Tab-separated table of C-alpha atoms in Angstrom:
chain	number	residue	atom	x	y	z
A	1	MET	CA	0.589	0.523	24.993
A	2	SER	CA	0.122	-2.439	22.783
A	3	ASP	CA	2.918	-5.100	22.903
A	4	SER	CA	2.814	-5.579	19.121
A	5	SER	CA	5.588	-5.937	16.748
A	6	VAL	CA	5.883	-4.797	13.058
A	7	HIS	CA	7.931	-6.803	10.907
A	8	LEU	CA	8.843	-5.288	7.317
A	9	VAL	CA	8.845	-7.738	4.531
A	10	ASP	CA	10.569	-6.704	1.224
A	11	ARG	CA	8.779	-7.761	-1.826
A	12	GLY	CA	11.149	-6.422	-4.514
A	13	ARG	CA	11.625	-3.485	-6.750
A	14	VAL	CA	9.641	-1.437	-9.243
A	15	TYR	CA	11.142	0.957	-11.718
A	16	ALA	CA	8.960	3.848	-12.827
A	17	ASP	CA	9.324	7.540	-14.139
A	18	MET	CA	9.367	10.117	-11.192
A	19	GLY	CA	6.887	12.028	-12.984
A	20	TYR	CA	4.112	9.298	-12.330
A	21	VAL	CA	5.158	9.817	-8.484
A	22	LEU	CA	5.519	13.521	-8.075
A	23	ASP	CA	3.234	15.809	-10.093
A	24	GLY	CA	5.068	18.143	-12.666
A	25	TYR	CA	8.408	16.387	-11.738
A	26	SER	CA	9.664	16.789	-15.337
A	27	MET	CA	7.316	19.280	-16.986
A	28	GLY	CA	8.489	21.049	-20.035
A	29	SER	CA	8.826	24.820	-20.239
A	30	ALA	CA	9.536	27.519	-22.907
A	31	SER	CA	13.193	27.456	-21.858
A	32	ASN	CA	13.448	23.828	-21.546
A	33	PRO	CA	10.769	22.109	-23.642
A	34	ASN	CA	12.448	18.520	-23.489
A	35	PRO	CA	13.536	18.004	-20.065
A	36	ASP	CA	15.314	14.858	-19.139
A	37	HIS	CA	13.161	12.214	-17.317
A	38	GLU	CA	14.435	10.240	-14.126
A	39	THR	CA	13.618	6.547	-13.813
A	40	ALA	CA	13.864	5.785	-10.103
A	41	GLU	CA	13.907	2.599	-8.018
A	42	PHE	CA	11.021	1.998	-5.563
A	43	VAL	CA	10.199	-0.703	-3.222
A	44	VAL	CA	7.102	-3.022	-2.916
A	45	TRP	CA	6.630	-4.055	0.920
A	46	ASN	CA	4.358	-5.961	3.185
A	47	ALA	CA	4.282	-5.962	6.871
A	48	VAL	CA	3.337	-8.626	9.612
A	49	VAL	CA	1.829	-6.995	12.627
A	50	ASP	CA	2.187	-9.449	15.455
A	51	GLY	CA	-0.398	-8.547	18.162
A	52	PRO	CA	-1.100	-9.854	21.450
A	53	ASP	CA	-3.667	-12.361	20.330
A	54	GLN	CA	-3.577	-12.416	16.359
A	55	THR	CA	-0.955	-11.864	13.503
A	56	LEU	CA	-1.916	-9.806	10.714
A	57	LEU	CA	-0.404	-9.385	7.250
A	58	TRP	CA	-0.604	-5.817	5.599
A	59	ASP	CA	-0.982	-6.303	1.929
A	60	THR	CA	0.178	-9.035	-0.343
A	61	GLY	CA	2.332	-7.650	-3.072
A	62	SER	CA	2.573	-8.349	-6.702
A	63	ASN	CA	1.744	-11.693	-8.497
A	64	PRO	CA	5.214	-13.342	-9.115
A	65	LYS	CA	4.058	-13.638	-12.868
A	66	ALA	CA	3.649	-9.936	-13.286
A	67	GLY	CA	6.477	-9.515	-15.830
A	68	ASP	CA	5.285	-12.613	-17.743
A	69	GLY	CA	2.207	-11.191	-19.131
A	70	TYR	CA	0.102	-11.254	-16.114
A	71	TRP	CA	0.135	-7.455	-15.865
A	72	PRO	CA	-1.328	-5.458	-18.725
A	73	ALA	CA	1.603	-4.623	-21.079
A	74	PRO	CA	1.247	-0.783	-20.979
A	75	LEU	CA	1.390	-0.835	-17.042
A	76	TYR	CA	4.050	-3.191	-16.819
A	77	ASP	CA	6.085	-1.027	-19.353
A	78	ALA	CA	5.307	2.005	-16.962
A	79	PHE	CA	5.853	0.271	-13.674
A	80	SER	CA	8.229	-2.675	-14.284
A	81	HIS	CA	8.500	-4.978	-10.959
A	82	VAL	CA	11.629	-6.442	-12.424
A	83	ASP	CA	12.139	-9.011	-9.750
A	84	ALA	CA	8.516	-10.101	-8.995
A	85	ALA	CA	9.511	-13.770	-9.991
A	86	GLU	CA	11.880	-13.926	-7.137
A	87	HIS	CA	9.559	-12.734	-4.435
A	88	THR	CA	6.718	-15.116	-3.710
A	89	LEU	CA	4.512	-14.386	-0.688
A	90	GLU	CA	5.400	-17.558	1.050
A	91	ALA	CA	9.132	-17.304	0.686
A	92	ASP	CA	9.399	-13.632	1.552
A	93	LEU	CA	7.015	-14.279	4.773
A	94	ASP	CA	9.647	-17.186	5.561
A	95	ALA	CA	12.574	-14.641	5.176
A	96	VAL	CA	11.072	-12.829	8.350
A	97	GLY	CA	10.289	-15.894	10.278
A	98	TYR	CA	6.618	-16.403	9.241
A	99	SER	CA	4.481	-18.874	7.202
A	100	LEU	CA	1.122	-18.414	5.533
A	101	SER	CA	-0.346	-20.636	8.295
A	102	ASP	CA	0.720	-18.052	10.874
A	103	ILE	CA	-1.511	-15.197	9.405
A	104	ASP	CA	-4.737	-14.897	11.123
A	105	GLY	CA	-5.899	-11.914	8.920
A	106	VAL	CA	-4.816	-9.747	6.021
A	107	VAL	CA	-5.481	-5.984	5.740
A	108	MET	CA	-5.507	-4.719	2.342
A	109	SER	CA	-4.516	-1.128	2.013
A	110	HIS	CA	-6.096	-1.154	-1.554
A	111	LEU	CA	-6.619	-3.523	-4.165
A	112	HIS	CA	-4.133	-2.367	-6.934
A	113	LEU	CA	-2.116	-5.251	-8.540
A	114	ASP	CA	1.158	-4.497	-6.751
A	115	HIS	CA	-0.632	-4.935	-3.272
A	116	ALA	CA	-3.396	-7.522	-4.125
A	117	GLY	CA	-1.349	-10.035	-6.253
A	118	GLY	CA	-0.997	-12.630	-3.318
A	119	LEU	CA	-4.543	-12.756	-2.307
A	120	GLU	CA	-5.048	-16.108	-4.058
A	121	ALA	CA	-2.935	-17.764	-1.324
A	122	PHE	CA	-5.902	-17.211	0.936
A	123	ALA	CA	-8.737	-18.333	-1.289
A	124	GLY	CA	-11.058	-20.759	0.094
A	125	SER	CA	-9.919	-20.203	3.679
A	126	ASP	CA	-11.541	-18.373	6.543
A	127	VAL	CA	-8.730	-16.007	6.975
A	128	PRO	CA	-10.513	-12.500	7.167
A	129	ILE	CA	-9.510	-10.036	4.418
A	130	TYR	CA	-10.153	-6.608	5.625
A	131	VAL	CA	-10.766	-4.074	2.710
A	132	HIS	CA	-12.457	-0.734	2.665
A	133	GLU	CA	-16.005	-0.683	1.355
A	134	GLU	CA	-15.249	1.909	-1.268
A	135	GLU	CA	-12.116	0.111	-2.449
A	136	LEU	CA	-13.904	-3.178	-3.024
A	137	LYS	CA	-16.531	-1.438	-5.108
A	138	PHE	CA	-14.110	0.621	-7.251
A	139	ALA	CA	-11.994	-2.428	-7.790
A	140	TYR	CA	-14.688	-4.592	-9.008
A	141	TYR	CA	-16.015	-1.624	-11.192
A	142	SER	CA	-12.553	-1.068	-12.641
A	143	ALA	CA	-11.852	-4.820	-13.313
A	144	LYS	CA	-15.290	-5.841	-14.540
A	145	THR	CA	-15.837	-2.731	-16.921
A	146	THR	CA	-13.873	-0.420	-19.301
A	147	LYS	CA	-14.213	2.368	-16.762
A	148	GLY	CA	-12.310	3.005	-13.595
A	149	SER	CA	-8.590	2.118	-13.427
A	150	ILE	CA	-6.302	-0.472	-15.395
A	151	ALA	CA	-4.436	-1.150	-12.153
A	152	TYR	CA	-7.241	-3.433	-10.767
A	153	LEU	CA	-6.881	-7.301	-11.972
A	154	ALA	CA	-10.003	-9.498	-11.217
A	155	SER	CA	-7.684	-12.462	-11.193
A	156	ASP	CA	-6.089	-10.836	-8.152
A	157	PHE	CA	-8.855	-10.425	-5.942
A	158	ASP	CA	-12.065	-12.160	-7.488
A	159	HIS	CA	-11.613	-15.341	-5.413
A	160	ASP	CA	-13.472	-17.286	-2.670
A	161	LEU	CA	-12.142	-14.738	-0.131
A	162	ASN	CA	-13.490	-14.216	3.537
A	163	TRP	CA	-14.113	-10.437	3.004
A	164	ARG	CA	-14.451	-8.274	6.035
A	165	ILE	CA	-15.625	-4.770	5.064
A	166	VAL	CA	-14.353	-1.667	6.582
A	167	HIS	CA	-16.952	1.109	6.585
A	168	GLY	CA	-16.348	4.853	7.500
A	169	ASP	CA	-13.242	6.825	8.459
A	170	GLU	CA	-11.890	4.717	11.152
A	171	HIS	CA	-11.727	0.913	12.300
A	172	THR	CA	-10.215	-0.681	15.339
A	173	LEU	CA	-8.740	-4.085	14.731
A	174	PHE	CA	-7.558	-4.424	18.215
A	175	ASP	CA	-6.296	-2.264	20.852
A	176	GLY	CA	-3.256	-0.442	19.279
A	177	PHE	CA	-4.069	-0.988	15.925
A	178	ARG	CA	-6.365	1.194	14.200
A	179	LEU	CA	-7.151	1.735	10.436
A	180	TYR	CA	-7.914	5.026	8.695
A	181	HIS	CA	-9.731	5.722	5.473
A	182	LEU	CA	-7.340	7.798	3.322
A	183	PRO	CA	-9.043	8.364	-0.114
A	184	GLY	CA	-6.991	10.135	-2.836
A	185	HIS	CA	-4.768	7.565	-4.593
A	186	THR	CA	-7.729	5.379	-4.874
A	187	PRO	CA	-11.309	5.736	-3.301
A	188	GLY	CA	-10.601	3.287	-0.548
A	189	VAL	CA	-7.103	3.511	0.321
A	190	MET	CA	-6.482	2.711	4.178
A	191	GLY	CA	-3.668	3.619	6.286
A	192	ALA	CA	-2.990	2.672	10.083
A	193	HIS	CA	-1.808	3.627	13.338
A	194	ILE	CA	0.095	0.782	15.199
A	195	GLU	CA	1.376	1.110	18.736
A	196	THR	CA	4.373	-0.742	19.717
A	197	PRO	CA	6.862	-0.581	22.743
A	198	GLU	CA	9.464	0.777	20.385
A	199	GLY	CA	7.149	3.805	19.372
A	200	ASP	CA	4.168	4.318	17.091
A	201	VAL	CA	4.170	3.487	13.408
A	202	LEU	CA	1.788	5.406	10.774
A	203	ILE	CA	1.300	3.595	7.656
A	204	ALA	CA	0.508	6.263	5.003
A	205	GLY	CA	1.042	3.756	2.257
A	206	ASP	CA	0.215	5.022	-1.353
A	207	GLU	CA	-1.200	8.002	0.046
A	208	CYS	CA	2.342	9.020	-0.192
A	209	TYR	CA	4.342	7.070	-2.423
A	210	VAL	CA	7.656	8.986	-1.525
A	211	GLU	CA	8.778	11.568	0.872
A	212	GLY	CA	8.204	14.455	-1.680
A	213	ASN	CA	4.443	13.576	-1.577
A	214	TYR	CA	4.511	13.956	2.299
A	215	ALA	CA	7.017	16.571	3.280
A	216	ASP	CA	6.552	18.938	0.191
A	217	GLU	CA	2.764	18.069	-0.249
A	218	ILE	CA	3.408	17.378	-3.877
A	219	PRO	CA	0.485	15.403	-5.119
A	220	LEU	CA	0.918	12.099	-6.882
A	221	GLY	CA	1.134	12.409	-10.609
A	222	PRO	CA	-2.311	12.373	-12.538
A	223	GLY	CA	-1.869	8.678	-13.585
A	224	LEU	CA	-1.770	7.699	-9.839
A	225	LEU	CA	-4.397	10.042	-8.475
A	226	TRP	CA	-8.252	9.240	-8.285
A	227	SER	CA	-9.123	12.559	-6.544
A	228	ASP	CA	-6.645	15.495	-5.756
A	229	ARG	CA	-8.880	17.031	-3.388
A	230	HIS	CA	-9.499	13.872	-1.338
A	231	TRP	CA	-5.716	13.231	-1.532
A	232	PHE	CA	-4.975	16.544	0.183
A	233	ASP	CA	-7.447	16.222	2.828
A	234	SER	CA	-5.991	12.617	3.510
A	235	LEU	CA	-2.495	14.064	3.708
A	236	GLN	CA	-3.580	16.385	6.408
A	237	LYS	CA	-5.065	13.607	8.300
A	238	VAL	CA	-1.900	11.531	8.439
A	239	LYS	CA	0.152	14.849	9.398
A	240	GLU	CA	-2.289	15.365	12.258
A	241	LEU	CA	-1.686	11.835	13.289
A	242	GLU	CA	2.007	12.256	13.193
A	243	ARG	CA	1.742	15.328	15.193
A	244	ARG	CA	-0.467	13.804	17.883
A	245	THR	CA	1.559	10.606	18.221
A	246	GLY	CA	5.095	11.231	17.176
A	247	GLY	CA	5.019	8.196	15.102
A	248	ASP	CA	7.294	7.106	12.493
A	249	VAL	CA	5.529	7.537	9.029
A	250	LEU	CA	5.977	4.769	6.342
A	251	PHE	CA	5.452	5.759	2.940
A	252	GLY	CA	4.121	3.406	0.023
A	253	HIS	CA	7.113	2.944	-2.182
A	254	ASP	CA	9.896	5.059	-0.910
A	255	LEU	CA	13.024	2.653	-0.880
A	256	ASP	CA	15.299	5.043	1.327
A	257	ARG	CA	12.476	5.529	3.754
A	258	PHE	CA	11.642	1.670	3.948
A	259	ARG	CA	15.407	0.880	4.584
A	260	SER	CA	15.745	3.500	7.360
A	261	PHE	CA	13.425	1.368	9.375
A	262	GLY	CA	15.532	-1.984	9.250
A	263	SER	CA	13.600	-4.917	9.983
A	264	GLY	CA	10.661	-2.906	11.681
A	265	TRP	CA	9.603	-2.078	15.188
A	266	ASN	CA	9.838	-4.450	18.407
A	267	VAL	CA	11.374	-7.155	16.238
């Protein structure tokens, strides 16, 4: 059993239509051709994993200038991070008792703009930035061409960073902290299994935005899904990990789920 702790870091709120998150949520029909749409409140979060010999940061949140023209206007209109300006990485880390200088490494679940917006804080340093091979390739392909996805911004990750590339399906960072490749939302999403004295933590991340993606196996909406087939296979991988470990499953943006875990585990 690893003597690790997982500190949850609240990085603010995003408002978006539930139809983006749960496929078919507000689809019209012959009897109801114009259904009501529901805008929901979602959380952006990071985590500090304090291990026996190193302290790792999970993701870096949105750039504080997201609502000031930094994010593409169509994307911000669909996913409004309304309080991004109030949530700098340095201030939010300080709120849970850490500083940037405490961070020995950063694990990027993926490089979408609500996860990679704080990477510039580590530019020019020797802090390792762990990212899956498939994610880094797709991020650059998307940001540097007119193909791929609008959700990648070169200004988030095209810095002098100490990239550490994760290959394959699994990667152990240290005893009690293992990464898993979970393609579907993007080609290179990573989740994690973290052991703590208070129980195991399973980070599903954006493989499952909310409870409905996991419990009801409803896919993400088409705008958030790179591959439906890969998404389903990754979902089964997370569910098998839960059956095997009994761990708490942490979703990518589910506010109620995030709040249910309080400050984290072993904190």
